[in-house]
Short mmCIF file of C-alpha atoms and ligand atoms in Angstrom, two decimals:
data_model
loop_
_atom_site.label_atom_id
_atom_site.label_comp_id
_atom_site.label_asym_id
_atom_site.label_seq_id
_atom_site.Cartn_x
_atom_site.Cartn_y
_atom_site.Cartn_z
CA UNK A 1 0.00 0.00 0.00
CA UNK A 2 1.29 3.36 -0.79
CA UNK A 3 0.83 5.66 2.08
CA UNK A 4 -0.42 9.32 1.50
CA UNK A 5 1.24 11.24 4.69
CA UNK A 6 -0.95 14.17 4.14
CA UNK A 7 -4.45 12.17 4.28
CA UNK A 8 -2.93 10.36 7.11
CA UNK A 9 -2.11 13.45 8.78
CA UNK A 10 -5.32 15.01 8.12
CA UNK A 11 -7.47 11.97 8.91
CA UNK A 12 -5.75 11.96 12.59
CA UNK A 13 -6.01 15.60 12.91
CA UNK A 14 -9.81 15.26 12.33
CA UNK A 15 -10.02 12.21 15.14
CA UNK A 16 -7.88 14.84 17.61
CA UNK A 17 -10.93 17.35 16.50
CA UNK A 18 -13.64 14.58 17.42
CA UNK A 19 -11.91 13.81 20.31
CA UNK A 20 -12.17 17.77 21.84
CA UNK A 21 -15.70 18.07 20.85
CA UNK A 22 -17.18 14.45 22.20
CA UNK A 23 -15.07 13.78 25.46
CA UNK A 24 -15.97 14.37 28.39
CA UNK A 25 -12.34 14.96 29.43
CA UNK A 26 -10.11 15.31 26.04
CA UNK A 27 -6.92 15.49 27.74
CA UNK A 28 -6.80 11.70 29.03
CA UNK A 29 -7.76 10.42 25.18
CA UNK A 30 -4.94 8.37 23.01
CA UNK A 31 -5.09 7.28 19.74
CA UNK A 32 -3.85 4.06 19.32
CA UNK A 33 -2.90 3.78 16.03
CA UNK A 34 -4.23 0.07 14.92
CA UNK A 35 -1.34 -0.94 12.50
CA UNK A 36 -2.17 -4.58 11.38
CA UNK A 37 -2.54 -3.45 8.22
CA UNK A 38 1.09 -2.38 7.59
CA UNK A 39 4.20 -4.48 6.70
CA UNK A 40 7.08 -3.30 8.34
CA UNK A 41 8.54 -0.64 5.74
CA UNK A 42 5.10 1.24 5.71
CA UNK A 43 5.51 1.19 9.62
CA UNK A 44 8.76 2.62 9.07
CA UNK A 45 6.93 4.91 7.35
CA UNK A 46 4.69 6.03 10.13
CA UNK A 47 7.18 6.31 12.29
CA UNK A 48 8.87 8.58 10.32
CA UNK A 49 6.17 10.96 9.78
CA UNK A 50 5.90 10.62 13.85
CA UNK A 51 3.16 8.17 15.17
CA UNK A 52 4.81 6.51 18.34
CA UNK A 53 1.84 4.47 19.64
CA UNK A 54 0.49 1.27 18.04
CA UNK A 55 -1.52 -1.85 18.08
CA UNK A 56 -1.17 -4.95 16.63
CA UNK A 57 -3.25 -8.09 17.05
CA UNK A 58 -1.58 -10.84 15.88
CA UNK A 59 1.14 -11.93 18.78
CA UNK A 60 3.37 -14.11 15.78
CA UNK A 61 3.41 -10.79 13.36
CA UNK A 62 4.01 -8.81 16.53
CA UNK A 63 7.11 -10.83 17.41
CA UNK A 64 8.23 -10.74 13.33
CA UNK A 65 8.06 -7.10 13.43
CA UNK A 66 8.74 -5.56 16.50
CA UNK A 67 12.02 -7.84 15.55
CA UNK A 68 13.04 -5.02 12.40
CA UNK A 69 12.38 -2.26 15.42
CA UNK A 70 14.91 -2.91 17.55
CA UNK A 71 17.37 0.12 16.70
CA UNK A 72 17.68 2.79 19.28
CA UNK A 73 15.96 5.03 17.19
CA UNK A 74 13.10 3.11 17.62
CA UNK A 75 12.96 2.87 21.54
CA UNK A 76 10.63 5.66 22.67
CA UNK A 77 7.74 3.78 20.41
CA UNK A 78 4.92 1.98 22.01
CA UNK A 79 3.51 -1.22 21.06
CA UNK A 80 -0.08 -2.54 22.40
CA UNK A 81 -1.45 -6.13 21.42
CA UNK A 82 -4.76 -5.65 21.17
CA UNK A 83 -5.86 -9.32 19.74
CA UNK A 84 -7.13 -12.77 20.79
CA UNK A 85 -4.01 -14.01 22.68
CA UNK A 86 -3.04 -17.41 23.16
CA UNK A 87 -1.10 -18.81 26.15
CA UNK A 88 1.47 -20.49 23.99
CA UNK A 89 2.35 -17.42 21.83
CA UNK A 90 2.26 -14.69 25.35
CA UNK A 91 5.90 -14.92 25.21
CA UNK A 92 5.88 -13.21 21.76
CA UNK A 93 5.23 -10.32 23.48
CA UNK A 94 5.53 -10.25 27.43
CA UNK A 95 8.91 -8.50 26.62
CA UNK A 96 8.15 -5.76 24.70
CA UNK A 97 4.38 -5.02 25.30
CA UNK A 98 3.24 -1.62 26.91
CA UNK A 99 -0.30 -2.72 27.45
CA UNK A 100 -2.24 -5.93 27.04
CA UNK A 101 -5.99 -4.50 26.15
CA UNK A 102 -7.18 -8.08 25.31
CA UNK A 103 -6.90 -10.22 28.81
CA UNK A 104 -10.40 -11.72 27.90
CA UNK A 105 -9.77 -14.64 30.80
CA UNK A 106 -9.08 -15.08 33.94
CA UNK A 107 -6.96 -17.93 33.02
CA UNK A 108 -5.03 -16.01 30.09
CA UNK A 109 -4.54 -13.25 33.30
CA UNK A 110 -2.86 -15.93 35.22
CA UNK A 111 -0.85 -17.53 32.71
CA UNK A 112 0.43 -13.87 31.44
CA UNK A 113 1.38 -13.54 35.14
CA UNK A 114 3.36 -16.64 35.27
CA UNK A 115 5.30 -15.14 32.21
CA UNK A 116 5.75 -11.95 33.27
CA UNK A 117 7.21 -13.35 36.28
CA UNK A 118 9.76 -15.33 34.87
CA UNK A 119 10.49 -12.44 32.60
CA UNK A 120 10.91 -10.08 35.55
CA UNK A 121 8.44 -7.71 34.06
CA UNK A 122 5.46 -5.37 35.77
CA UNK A 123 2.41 -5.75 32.65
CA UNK A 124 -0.32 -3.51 31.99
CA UNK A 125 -3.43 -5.00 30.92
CA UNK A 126 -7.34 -3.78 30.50
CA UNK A 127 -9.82 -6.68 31.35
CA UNK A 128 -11.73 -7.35 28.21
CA UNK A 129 -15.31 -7.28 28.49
CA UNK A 130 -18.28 -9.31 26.65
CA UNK A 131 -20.39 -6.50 27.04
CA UNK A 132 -23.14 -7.42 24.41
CA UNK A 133 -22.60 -11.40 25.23
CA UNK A 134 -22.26 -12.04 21.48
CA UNK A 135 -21.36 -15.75 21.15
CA UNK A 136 -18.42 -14.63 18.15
CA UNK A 137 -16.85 -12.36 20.73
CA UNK A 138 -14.68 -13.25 23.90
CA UNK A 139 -14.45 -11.73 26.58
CA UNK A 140 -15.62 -11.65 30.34
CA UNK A 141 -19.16 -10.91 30.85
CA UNK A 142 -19.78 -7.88 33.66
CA UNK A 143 -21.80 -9.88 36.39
CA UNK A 144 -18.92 -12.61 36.05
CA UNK A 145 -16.18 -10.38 36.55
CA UNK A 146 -18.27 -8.12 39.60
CA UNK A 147 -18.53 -11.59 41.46
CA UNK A 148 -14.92 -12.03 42.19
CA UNK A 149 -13.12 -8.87 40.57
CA UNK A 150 -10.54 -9.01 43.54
CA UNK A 151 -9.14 -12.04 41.68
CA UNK A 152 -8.06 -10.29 39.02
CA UNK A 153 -7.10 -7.45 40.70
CA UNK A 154 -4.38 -9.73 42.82
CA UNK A 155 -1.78 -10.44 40.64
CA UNK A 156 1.80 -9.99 41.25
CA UNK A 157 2.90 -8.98 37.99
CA UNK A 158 0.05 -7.99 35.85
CA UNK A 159 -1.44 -4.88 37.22
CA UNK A 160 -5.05 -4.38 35.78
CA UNK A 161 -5.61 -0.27 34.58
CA UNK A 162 -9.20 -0.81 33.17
CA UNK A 163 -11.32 -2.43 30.39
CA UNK A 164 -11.22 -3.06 26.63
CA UNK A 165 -14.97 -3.28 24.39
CA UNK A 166 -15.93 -4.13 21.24
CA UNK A 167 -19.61 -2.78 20.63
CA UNK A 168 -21.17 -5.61 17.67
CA UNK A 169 -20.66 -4.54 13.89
CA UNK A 170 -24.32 -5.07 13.61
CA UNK A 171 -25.69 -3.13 16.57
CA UNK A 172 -28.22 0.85 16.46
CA UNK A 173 -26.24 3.51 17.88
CA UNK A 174 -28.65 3.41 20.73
CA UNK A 175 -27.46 0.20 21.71
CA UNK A 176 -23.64 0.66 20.96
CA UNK A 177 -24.29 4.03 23.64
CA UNK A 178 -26.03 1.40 26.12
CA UNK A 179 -22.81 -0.83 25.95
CA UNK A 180 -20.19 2.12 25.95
CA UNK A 181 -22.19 3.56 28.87
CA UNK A 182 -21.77 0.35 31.02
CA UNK A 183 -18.14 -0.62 30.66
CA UNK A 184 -17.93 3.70 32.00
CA UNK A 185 -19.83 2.73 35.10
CA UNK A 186 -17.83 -0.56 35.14
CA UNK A 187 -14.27 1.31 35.29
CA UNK A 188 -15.40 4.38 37.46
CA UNK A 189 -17.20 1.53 40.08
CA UNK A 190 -13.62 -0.16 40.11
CA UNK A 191 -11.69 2.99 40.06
CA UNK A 192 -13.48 3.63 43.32
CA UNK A 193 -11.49 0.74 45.18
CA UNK A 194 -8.31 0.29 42.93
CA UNK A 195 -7.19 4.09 42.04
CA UNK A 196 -4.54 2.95 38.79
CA UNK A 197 -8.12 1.87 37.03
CA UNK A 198 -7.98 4.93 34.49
CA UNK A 199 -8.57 3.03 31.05
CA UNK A 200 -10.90 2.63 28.80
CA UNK A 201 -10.47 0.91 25.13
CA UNK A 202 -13.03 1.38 22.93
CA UNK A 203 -14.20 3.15 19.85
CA UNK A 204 -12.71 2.12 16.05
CA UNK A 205 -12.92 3.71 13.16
CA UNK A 206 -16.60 2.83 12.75
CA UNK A 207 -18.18 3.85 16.42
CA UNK A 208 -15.05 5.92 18.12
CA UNK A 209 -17.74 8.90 18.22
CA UNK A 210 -19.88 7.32 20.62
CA UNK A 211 -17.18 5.67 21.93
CA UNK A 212 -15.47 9.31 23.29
CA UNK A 213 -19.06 10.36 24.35
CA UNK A 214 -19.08 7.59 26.84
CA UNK A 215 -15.68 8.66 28.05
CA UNK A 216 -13.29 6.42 25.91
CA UNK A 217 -9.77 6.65 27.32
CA UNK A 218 -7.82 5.13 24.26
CA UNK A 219 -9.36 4.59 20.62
CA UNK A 220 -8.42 2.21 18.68
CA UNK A 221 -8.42 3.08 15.25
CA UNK A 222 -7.26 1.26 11.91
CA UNK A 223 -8.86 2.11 8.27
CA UNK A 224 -9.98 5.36 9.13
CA UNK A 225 -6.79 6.72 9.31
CA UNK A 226 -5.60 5.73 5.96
CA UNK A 227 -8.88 5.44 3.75
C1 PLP B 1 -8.50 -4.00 13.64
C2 PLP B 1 -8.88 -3.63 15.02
C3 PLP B 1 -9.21 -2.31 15.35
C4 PLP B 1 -9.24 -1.18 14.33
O1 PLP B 1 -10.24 -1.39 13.40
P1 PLP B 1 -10.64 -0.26 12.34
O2 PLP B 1 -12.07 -0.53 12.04
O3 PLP B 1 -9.74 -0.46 11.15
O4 PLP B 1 -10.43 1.06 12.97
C5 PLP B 1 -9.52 -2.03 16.66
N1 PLP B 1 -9.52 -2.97 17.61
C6 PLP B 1 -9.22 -4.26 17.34
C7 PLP B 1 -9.22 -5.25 18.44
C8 PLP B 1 -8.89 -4.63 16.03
O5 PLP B 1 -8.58 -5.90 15.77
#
């Protein structure tokens, strides 16, 4: 794909637009730039027009391309995994991950402990949340989590700074608000008792409008940035 800078630039600069008008408080809002959809010389090419903070969803393509990033020039970059994560392929990323949106287990939480402590690393990760109980989607459901949150929140290694949503393709935008408004009073009810719970990920390219109005912490967005 060739990239056009100027769109890109433009396309983000309308999100950072969205972002002031929609949010309730603009100033805590990231942009995670979704970049699964970029071999590893367009990256370069991102990087060199100045993104710093991405999200990839594949832990094997992580691994292959975080791999070409290794030069010092590349160090202040951040890399999220944002994807359906299996135990076998955490190591992929427990070294180089800055946050872990897609913990959609307990047991996946407990088995990226285990690796984090044997990799002597402090993880961030967001709890993700079923929030629609769509059978294609994983994730813990709400009332599962509420009866024993203090599970997850007792981990050595992996300390647990909020939640990640997807709303379904399919749903109104009076539902999508419904869902978007619950994982808010999900976080702020667990901010109450754990004070580092300050995320929320939700909102892509399709819904990141509602998302924001619902108080959205990081957006994840892909083909809107770059279409
Ligand atoms: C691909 C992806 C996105 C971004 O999707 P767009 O519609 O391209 O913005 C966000 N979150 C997850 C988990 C994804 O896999």
């Amino acid at each position: 794909m060739k990239l056009d800078s100027i769109k890109i630039q433009q396309n983000y600069e309308k999100i950072l637009e969205d972002i002031k008008k929609y949010s309730p408080y603009p100033e805590k809002v990231k942009i995670l730039f979704v970049s699964k959809y970029f071999d590893v010389e367009e990256h370069k090419a991102l990087i060199e027009m100045g993104y710093d903070y991405f999200g990839e969803n594949r832990a094997q393509l992580y691994r292959d391309k975080l791999s070409e990033f290794s030069d010092e020039k590349y160090k202040n970059i951040k890399w999220d995994f944002i994807g359906r994560l299996q135990k076998n392929k955490i190591k992929y990323i427990i070294n180089s991950v800055n946050l872990i949106h897609s913990i959609d287990s307990y047991e996946l939480l407990d088995e990226i402990n285990k690796k984090a402590i044997e990799n002597d690393r402090i993880i961030n990760g967001l709890i993700q949340v079923n929030v629609s109980k769509e059978e294609s989607k994983t994730g813990v459901y709400i009332e599962d989590f509420k009866k024993d949150s203090e599970k997850y929140f007792s981990m050595s290694n992996v300390k647990i700074i909020g939640f990640m949503t997807m709303a379904p393709f399919e749903a109104s935008e009076s539902e999508i608000n419904d869902y978007f408004l619950n994982m808010r009073k999900l976080k702020e009810e667990y901010q109450k008792q754990h004070d580092y719970v300050t995320e929320i990920s939700m909102g892509m390219s399709n819904d990141y409008v509602e998302a924001l109005k619902n108080g959205a912490t990081i957006i994840r967005i892909g083909s809107k940035l770059f279409e």
